[in-house]
Coordinates of C-alpha atoms in Angstrom, one line a residue:
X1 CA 44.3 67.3 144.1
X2 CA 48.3 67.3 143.0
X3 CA 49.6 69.0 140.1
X4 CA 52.2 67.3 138.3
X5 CA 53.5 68.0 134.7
X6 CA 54.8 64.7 132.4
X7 CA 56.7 64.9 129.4
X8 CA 55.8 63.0 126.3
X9 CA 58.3 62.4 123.3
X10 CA 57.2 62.2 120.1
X11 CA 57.9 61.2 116.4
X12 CA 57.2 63.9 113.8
X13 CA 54.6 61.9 111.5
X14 CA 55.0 64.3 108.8
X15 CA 58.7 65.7 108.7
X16 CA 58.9 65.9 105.4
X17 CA 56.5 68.8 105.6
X18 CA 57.9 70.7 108.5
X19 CA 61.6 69.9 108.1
X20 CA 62.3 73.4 106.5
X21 CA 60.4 75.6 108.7
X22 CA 61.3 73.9 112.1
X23 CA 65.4 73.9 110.7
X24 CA 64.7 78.0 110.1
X25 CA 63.6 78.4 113.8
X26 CA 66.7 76.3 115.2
X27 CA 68.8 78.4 113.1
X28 CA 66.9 81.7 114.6
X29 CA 67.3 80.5 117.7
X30 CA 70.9 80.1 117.4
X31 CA 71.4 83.1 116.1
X32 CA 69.1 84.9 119.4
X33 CA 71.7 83.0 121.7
X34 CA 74.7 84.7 119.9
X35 CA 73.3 87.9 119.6
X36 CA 72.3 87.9 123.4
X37 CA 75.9 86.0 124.5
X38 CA 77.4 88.9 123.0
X39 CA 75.6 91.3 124.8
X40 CA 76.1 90.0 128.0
X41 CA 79.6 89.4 127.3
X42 CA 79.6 93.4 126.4
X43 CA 77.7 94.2 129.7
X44 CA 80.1 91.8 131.8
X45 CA 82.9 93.6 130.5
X46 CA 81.9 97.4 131.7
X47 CA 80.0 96.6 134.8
X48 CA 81.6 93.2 136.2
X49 CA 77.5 91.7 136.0
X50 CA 75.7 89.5 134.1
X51 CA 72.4 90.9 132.7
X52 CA 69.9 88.5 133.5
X53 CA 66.5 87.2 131.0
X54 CA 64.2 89.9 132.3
X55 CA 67.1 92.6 131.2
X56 CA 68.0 90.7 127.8
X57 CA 64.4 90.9 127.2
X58 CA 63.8 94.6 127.5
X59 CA 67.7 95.0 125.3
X60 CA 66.6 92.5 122.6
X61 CA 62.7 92.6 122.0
X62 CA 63.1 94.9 119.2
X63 CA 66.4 93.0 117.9
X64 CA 65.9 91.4 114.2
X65 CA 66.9 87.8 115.4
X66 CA 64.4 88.4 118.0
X67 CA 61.5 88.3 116.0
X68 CA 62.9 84.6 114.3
X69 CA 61.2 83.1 116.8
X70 CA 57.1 83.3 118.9
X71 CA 57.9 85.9 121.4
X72 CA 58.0 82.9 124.3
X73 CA 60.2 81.1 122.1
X74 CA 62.8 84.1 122.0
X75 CA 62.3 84.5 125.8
X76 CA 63.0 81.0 126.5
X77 CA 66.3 81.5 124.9
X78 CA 67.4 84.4 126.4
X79 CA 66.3 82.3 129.5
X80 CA 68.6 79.2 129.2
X81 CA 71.2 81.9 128.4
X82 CA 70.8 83.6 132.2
X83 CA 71.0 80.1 133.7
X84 CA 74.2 78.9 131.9
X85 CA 75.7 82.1 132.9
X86 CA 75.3 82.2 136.3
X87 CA 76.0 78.3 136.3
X88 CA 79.6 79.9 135.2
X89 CA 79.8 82.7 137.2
X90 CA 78.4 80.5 140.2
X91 CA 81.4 78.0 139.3
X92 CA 84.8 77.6 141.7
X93 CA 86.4 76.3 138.9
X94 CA 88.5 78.5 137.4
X95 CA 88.8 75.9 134.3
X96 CA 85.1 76.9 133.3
X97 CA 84.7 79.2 130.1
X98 CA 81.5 81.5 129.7
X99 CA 79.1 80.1 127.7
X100 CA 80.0 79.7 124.0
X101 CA 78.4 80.8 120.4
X102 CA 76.6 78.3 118.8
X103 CA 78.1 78.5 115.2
X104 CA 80.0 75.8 113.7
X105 CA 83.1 77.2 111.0
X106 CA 84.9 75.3 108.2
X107 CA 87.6 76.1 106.6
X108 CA 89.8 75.3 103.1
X109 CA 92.8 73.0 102.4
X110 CA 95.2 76.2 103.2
X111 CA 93.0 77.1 106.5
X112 CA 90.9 80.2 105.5
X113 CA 87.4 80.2 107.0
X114 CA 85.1 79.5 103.6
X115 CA 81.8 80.1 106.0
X116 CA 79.7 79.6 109.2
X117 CA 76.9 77.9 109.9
X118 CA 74.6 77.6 112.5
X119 CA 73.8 74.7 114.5
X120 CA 69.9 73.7 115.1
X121 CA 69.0 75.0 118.9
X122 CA 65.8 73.5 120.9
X123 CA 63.0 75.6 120.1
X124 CA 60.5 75.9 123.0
X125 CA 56.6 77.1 122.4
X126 CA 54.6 77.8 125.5
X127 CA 51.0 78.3 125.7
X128 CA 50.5 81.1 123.7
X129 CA 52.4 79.9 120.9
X130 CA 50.2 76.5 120.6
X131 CA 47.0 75.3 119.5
X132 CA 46.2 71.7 119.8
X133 CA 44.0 69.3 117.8
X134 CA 43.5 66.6 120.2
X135 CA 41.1 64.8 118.1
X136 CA 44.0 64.5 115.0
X137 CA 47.1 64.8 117.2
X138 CA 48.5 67.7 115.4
X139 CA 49.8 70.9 116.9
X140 CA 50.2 74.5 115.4
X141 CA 53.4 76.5 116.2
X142 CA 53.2 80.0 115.7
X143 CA 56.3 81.0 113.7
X144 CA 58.5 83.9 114.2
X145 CA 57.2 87.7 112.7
X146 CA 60.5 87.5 110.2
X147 CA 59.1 83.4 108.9
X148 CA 55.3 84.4 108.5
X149 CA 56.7 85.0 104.3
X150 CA 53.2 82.9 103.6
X151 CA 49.5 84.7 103.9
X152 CA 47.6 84.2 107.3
X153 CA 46.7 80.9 106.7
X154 CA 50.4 79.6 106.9
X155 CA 51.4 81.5 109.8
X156 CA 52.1 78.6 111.7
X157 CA 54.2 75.4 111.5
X158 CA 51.0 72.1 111.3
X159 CA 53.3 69.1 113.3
X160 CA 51.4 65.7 112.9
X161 CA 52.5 63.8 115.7
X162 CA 52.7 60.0 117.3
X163 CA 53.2 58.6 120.9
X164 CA 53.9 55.8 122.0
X165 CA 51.1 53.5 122.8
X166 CA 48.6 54.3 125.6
X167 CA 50.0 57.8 126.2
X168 CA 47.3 60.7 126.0
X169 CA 48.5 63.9 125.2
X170 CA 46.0 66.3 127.1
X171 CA 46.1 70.0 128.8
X172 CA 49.1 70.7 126.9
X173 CA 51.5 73.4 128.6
X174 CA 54.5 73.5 126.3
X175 CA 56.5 72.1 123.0
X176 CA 60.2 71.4 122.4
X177 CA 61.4 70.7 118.9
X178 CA 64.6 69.0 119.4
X179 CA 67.0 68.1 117.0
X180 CA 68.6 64.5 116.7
X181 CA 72.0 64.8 115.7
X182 CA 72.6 61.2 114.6
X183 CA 68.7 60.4 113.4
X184 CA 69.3 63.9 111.5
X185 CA 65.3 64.9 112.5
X186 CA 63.3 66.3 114.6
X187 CA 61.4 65.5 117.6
X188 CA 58.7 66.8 120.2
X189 CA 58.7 66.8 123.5
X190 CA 55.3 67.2 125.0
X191 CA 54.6 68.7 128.2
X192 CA 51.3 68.3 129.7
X193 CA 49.7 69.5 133.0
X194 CA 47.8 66.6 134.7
X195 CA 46.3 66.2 138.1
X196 CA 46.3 63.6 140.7
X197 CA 44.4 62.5 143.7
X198 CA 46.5 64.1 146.8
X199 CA 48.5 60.7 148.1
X200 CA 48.9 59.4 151.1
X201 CA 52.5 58.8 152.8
X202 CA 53.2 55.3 153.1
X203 CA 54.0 55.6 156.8
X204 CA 55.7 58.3 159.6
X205 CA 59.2 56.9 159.4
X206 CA 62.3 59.1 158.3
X207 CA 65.2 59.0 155.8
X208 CA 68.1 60.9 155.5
X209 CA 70.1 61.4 152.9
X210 CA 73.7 62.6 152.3
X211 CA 75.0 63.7 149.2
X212 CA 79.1 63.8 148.5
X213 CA 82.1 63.4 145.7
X214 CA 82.8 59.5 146.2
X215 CA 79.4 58.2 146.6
X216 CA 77.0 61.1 145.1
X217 CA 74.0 59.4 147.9
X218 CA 74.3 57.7 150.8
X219 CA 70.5 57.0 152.6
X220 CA 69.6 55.9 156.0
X221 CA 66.6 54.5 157.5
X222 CA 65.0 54.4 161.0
X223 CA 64.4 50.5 159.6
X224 CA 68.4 49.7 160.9
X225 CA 69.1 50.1 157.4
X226 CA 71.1 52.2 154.5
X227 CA 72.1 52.1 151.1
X228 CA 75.0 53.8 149.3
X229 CA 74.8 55.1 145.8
X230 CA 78.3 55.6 144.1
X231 CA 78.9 58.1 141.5
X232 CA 81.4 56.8 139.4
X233 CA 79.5 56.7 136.2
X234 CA 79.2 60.6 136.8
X235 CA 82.5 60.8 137.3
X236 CA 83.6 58.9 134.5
X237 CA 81.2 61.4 132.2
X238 CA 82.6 64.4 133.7
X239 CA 86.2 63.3 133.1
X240 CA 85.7 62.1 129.4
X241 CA 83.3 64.5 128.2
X242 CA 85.2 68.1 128.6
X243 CA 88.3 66.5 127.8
X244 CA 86.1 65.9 124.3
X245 CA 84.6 69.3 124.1
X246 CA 87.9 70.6 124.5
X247 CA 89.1 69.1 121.5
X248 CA 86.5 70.2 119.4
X249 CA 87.7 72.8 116.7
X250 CA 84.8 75.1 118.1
X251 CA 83.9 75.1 121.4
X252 CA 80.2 76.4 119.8
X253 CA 80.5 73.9 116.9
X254 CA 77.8 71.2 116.1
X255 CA 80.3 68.5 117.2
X256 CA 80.5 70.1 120.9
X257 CA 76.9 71.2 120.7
X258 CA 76.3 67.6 120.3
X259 CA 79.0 66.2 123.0
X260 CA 77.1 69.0 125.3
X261 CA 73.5 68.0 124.7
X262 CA 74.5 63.9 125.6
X263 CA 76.4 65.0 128.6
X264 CA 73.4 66.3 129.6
X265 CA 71.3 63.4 128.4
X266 CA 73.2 61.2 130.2
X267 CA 73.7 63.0 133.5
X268 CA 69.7 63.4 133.9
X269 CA 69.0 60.1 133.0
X270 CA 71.3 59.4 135.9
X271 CA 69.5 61.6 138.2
X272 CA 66.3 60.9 137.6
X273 CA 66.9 57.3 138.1
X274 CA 68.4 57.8 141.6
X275 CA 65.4 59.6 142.9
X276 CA 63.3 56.8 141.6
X277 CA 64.8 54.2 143.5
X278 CA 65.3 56.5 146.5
X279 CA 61.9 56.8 146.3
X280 CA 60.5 53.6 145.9
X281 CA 62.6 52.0 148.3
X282 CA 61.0 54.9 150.8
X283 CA 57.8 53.6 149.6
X284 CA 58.9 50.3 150.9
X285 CA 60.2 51.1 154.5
X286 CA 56.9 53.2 154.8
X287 CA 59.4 56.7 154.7
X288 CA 56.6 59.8 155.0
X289 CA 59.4 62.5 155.0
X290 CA 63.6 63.1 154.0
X291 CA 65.8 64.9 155.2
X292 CA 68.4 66.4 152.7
X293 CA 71.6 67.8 154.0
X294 CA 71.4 71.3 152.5
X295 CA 73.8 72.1 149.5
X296 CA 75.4 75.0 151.4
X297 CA 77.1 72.3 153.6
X298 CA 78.2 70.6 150.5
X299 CA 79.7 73.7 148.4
X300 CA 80.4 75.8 151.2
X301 CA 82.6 75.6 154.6
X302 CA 81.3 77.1 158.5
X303 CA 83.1 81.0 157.4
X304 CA 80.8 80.8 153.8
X305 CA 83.9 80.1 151.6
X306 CA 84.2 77.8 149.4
X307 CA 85.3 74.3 150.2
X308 CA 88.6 73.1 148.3
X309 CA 88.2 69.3 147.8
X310 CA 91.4 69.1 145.1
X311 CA 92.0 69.3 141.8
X312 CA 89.6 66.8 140.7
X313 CA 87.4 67.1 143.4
X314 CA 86.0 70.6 142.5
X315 CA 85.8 69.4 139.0
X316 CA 83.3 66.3 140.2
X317 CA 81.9 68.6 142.7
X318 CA 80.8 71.5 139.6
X319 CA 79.9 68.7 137.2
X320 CA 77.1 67.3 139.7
X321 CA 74.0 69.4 140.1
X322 CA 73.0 68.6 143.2
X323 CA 70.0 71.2 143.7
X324 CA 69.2 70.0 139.7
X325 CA 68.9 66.0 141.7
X326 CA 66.9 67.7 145.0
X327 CA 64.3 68.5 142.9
X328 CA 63.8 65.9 141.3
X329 CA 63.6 63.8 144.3
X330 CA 61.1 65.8 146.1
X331 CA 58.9 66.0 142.5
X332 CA 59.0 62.1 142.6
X333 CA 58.2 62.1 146.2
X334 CA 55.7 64.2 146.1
X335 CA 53.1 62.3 144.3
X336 CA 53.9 59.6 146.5
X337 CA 53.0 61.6 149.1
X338 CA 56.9 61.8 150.9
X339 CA 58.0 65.1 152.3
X340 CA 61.4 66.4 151.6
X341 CA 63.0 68.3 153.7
X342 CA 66.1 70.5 153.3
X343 CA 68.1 70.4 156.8
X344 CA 71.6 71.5 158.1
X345 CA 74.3 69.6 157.6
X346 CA 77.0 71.5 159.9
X347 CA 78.7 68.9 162.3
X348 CA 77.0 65.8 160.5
X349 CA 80.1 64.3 158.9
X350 CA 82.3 64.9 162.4
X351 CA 79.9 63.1 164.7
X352 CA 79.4 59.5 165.8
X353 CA 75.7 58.7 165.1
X354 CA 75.9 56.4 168.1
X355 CA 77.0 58.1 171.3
X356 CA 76.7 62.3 169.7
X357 CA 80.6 62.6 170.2
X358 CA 81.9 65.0 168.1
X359 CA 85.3 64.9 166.8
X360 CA 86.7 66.1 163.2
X361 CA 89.6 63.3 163.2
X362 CA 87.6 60.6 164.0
X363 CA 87.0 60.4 159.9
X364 CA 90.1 58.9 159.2
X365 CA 89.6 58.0 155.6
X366 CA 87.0 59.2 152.9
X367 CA 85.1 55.8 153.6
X368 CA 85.5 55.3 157.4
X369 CA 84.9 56.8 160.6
X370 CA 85.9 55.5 164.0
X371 CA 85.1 56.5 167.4
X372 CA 87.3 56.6 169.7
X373 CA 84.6 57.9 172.4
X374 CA 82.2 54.3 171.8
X375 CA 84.9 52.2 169.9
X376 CA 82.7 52.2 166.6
X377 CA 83.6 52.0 163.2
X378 CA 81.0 52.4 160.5
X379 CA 80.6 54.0 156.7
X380 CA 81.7 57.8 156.9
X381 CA 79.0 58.6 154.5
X382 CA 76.1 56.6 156.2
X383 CA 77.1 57.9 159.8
X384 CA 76.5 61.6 157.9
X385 CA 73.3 60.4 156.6
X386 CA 72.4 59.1 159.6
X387 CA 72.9 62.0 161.5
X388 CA 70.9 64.3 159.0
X389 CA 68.1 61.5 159.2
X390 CA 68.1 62.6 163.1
X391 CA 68.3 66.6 161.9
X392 CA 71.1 66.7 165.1
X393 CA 71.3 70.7 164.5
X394 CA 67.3 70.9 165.1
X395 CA 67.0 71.7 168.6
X396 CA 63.4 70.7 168.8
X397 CA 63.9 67.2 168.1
X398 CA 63.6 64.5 170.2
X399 CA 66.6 62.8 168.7
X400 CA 68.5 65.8 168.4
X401 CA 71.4 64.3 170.4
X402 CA 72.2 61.8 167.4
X403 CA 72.5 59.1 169.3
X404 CA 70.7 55.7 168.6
X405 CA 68.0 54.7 171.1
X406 CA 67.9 51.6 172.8
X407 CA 69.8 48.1 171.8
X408 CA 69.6 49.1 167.8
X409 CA 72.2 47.3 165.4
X410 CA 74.7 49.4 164.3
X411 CA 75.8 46.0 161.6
X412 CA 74.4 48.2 158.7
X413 CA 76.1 51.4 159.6
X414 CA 79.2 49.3 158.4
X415 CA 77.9 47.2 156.0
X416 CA 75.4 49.5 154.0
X417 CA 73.5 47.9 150.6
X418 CA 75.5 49.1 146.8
X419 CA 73.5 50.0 144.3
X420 CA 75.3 50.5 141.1
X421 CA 73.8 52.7 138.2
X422 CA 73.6 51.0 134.6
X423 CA 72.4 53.3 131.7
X424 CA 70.2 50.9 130.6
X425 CA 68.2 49.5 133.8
X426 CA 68.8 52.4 135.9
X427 CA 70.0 50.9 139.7
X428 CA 70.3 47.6 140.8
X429 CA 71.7 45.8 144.2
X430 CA 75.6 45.2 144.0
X431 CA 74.2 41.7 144.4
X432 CA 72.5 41.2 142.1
X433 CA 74.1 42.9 139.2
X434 CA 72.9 41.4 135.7
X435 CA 73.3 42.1 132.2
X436 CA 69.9 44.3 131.8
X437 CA 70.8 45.0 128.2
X438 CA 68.5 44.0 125.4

């Protein structure tokens, strides 16, 4: 059996009810984030590290804005914390700023601060801090020690709740109250633990896949075939929204909160609709395992420093997760039982997928290479592909050479399928590009 976790969104049935008490813990949780971003800040200043979750944890257990929320509930803040620091530190952008306060200021006529507020954080509840009634779709969420203000019996936020039809909320692993900015209400996103008869792979053939700045995939099958994936949409979103943020008043405000938290949105929608028709086009060319070309090979040059790909470049390159996309591409592929496979990508870019010569000027623009060994010219993103499709740096394999075998076509090499990304319909063939809008 497979394992696999779903998430479920869900409208709050009884908001009225709940409203109050589920705005108190997004407050609390704000206020956990500041209190622990000012630590860190603190601790980054005398030592030059960032404290991670586990540290914040032991610092901040017996902190007064710890107790706003379930004890998991803290911990998952001071968790999100860690991982947007070390997404900054991590950064080679020297544009990037720490990770803000979430507080939101307003001012008078003459410009005096009048008061603060606090935006409305995601609260998470894991196990511990959930009991579900299956039978009446409601769940109880434990509240924080410093919100139990009511006797035993109302030491727990009661959340009616409604699915869309034919979903079946069951073995439920964890809660998120989220916010709607523009609806002005809550939400819940269930996550729930379900398991799955181990698949089969559709077949034994290979993919590879090659991710970069101008076209974030390119894939390549044994099937004489490829297909490029442009990024331009991500682009666009990471030119457009920090140029927003940075505009806000507060950088910690509900108005960059907001600008934040669709960015986001937007990028995994993006991401999770690549690996779905990576995958299902795998499915179709009977693909049992893909290759990835390792990040390191992406970020990183041959000494272990840091590649500069320009101004904008770097900024493309930061704004893409690429590990954040690799695994959601091997969760997909994994209950359709398709390995993926992490492999190197040292020399892939610089040699011909046809005859294994090897020669860094043979890329002569972003979008072409030529060989001047075989007289070949062919996509510069599908000859990498290609090449990690073959794993060239895996001594072991039988097409570790990288050349083609036999009288193959190399037509496709040149000529790969476009699939461009629409927000509402996911990917669709450059062909056959419709208006998918309702």
């Amino acid at each position: 059996m497979l394992e696999v976790h779903r998430t479920h969104r869900a409208r709050i049935r009884n908001h009225s009810q709940v409203a109050e008490s589920l705005d108190r813990h997004g407050w609390s949780a704000s206020k956990l984030w500041n209190v622990a971003n000012y630590h860190s800040r603190e601790v980054w200043e005398e030592t030059g590290e960032i404290p991670d979750h586990e540290e914040l944890k032991d610092e901040l257990k017996g902190h007064d804005k710890y107790k706003g929320l379930h004890s998991q509930s803290s911990q998952r803040v001071l968790e999100e914390l860690a991982e947007a620091f070390n997404s900054w530190y991590s950064s080679d952008d020297d544009r990037d700023n720490p990770p803000g306060y979430r507080k939101e200021n307003y001012y008078d006529s003459q410009g005096h601060r009048v008061h603060e507020e606090h935006p409305r954080s995601t609260v998470t509840w894991k196990q511990n801090g959930i009991r579900h009634d299956t039978k009446n779709n409601r769940v109880r969420l434990s509240k924080g020690a410093n919100h139990k203000e009511h006797p035993r019996a109302w030491e727990y936020i009661l959340v009616e709740y409604e699915t869309r039809p034919g979903v079946t909320v069951e073995n439920l692993q964890q809660v998120r109250a989220v916010y709607d900015q523009q609806k002005e209400r809550w939400e819940l996103h269930l996550v729930c633990k379900d398991e799955i008869e181990t698949p089969t792979a559709p077949g034994n053939e290979t993919a590879g896949i090659d991710l970069g700045i101008s076209n974030f995939a390119a894939v390549a099958y044994s099937t004489e075939d490829a297909d490029l994936y442009p990024g331009n949409r991500l682009k666009q979103d990471g030119y457009y929204f920090p140029k927003e943020i940075a505009n806000c008043d507060d950088s910690g405000g509900e108005r960059a909160t907001r600008l934040h938290h669709k960015w986001s949105e937007r990028r995994t929608h993006f991401f999770h609709s690549l690996a779905k028709h990576i995958v299902q086009r795998c499915v179709e060319k009977g693909v049992g395992r893909i290759n990835v070309g390792e990040l390191e090979g992406v970020r990183e040059d041959e000494n272990g420093d840091s590649k500069n790909w320009g101004k904008h470049g770097n900024l493309d390159l930061h704004g893409w997760a690429f590990d954040r996309f690799t695994n959601i591409l091997e969760y997909k592929a994994k209950v359709k039982g398709i390995e993926v496979r992490e492999v190197s990508e040292r020399d892939t870019s610089k040699t011909c997928c046809i005859c294994g010569k090897e020669d860094e000027s043979q890329r002569v623009e972003r979008g072409l290479y030529v060989c001047e060994s075989c007289d070949a010219a062919f996509n510069a993103d599908v000859n990498g592909a290609e090449n990690i499709r073959h794993d060239i740096n895996e001594e072991s394999n039988s097409e570790s050479s990288g050349q083609l075998s036999g009288d193959r076509s190399t037509g496709w090499l040149a000529q790969p399928a476009v699939h461009l990304y629409d927000l509402s319909c996911g990917f669709q063939p450059q062909t056959e590009v419709v208006d998918c809008k309702p």
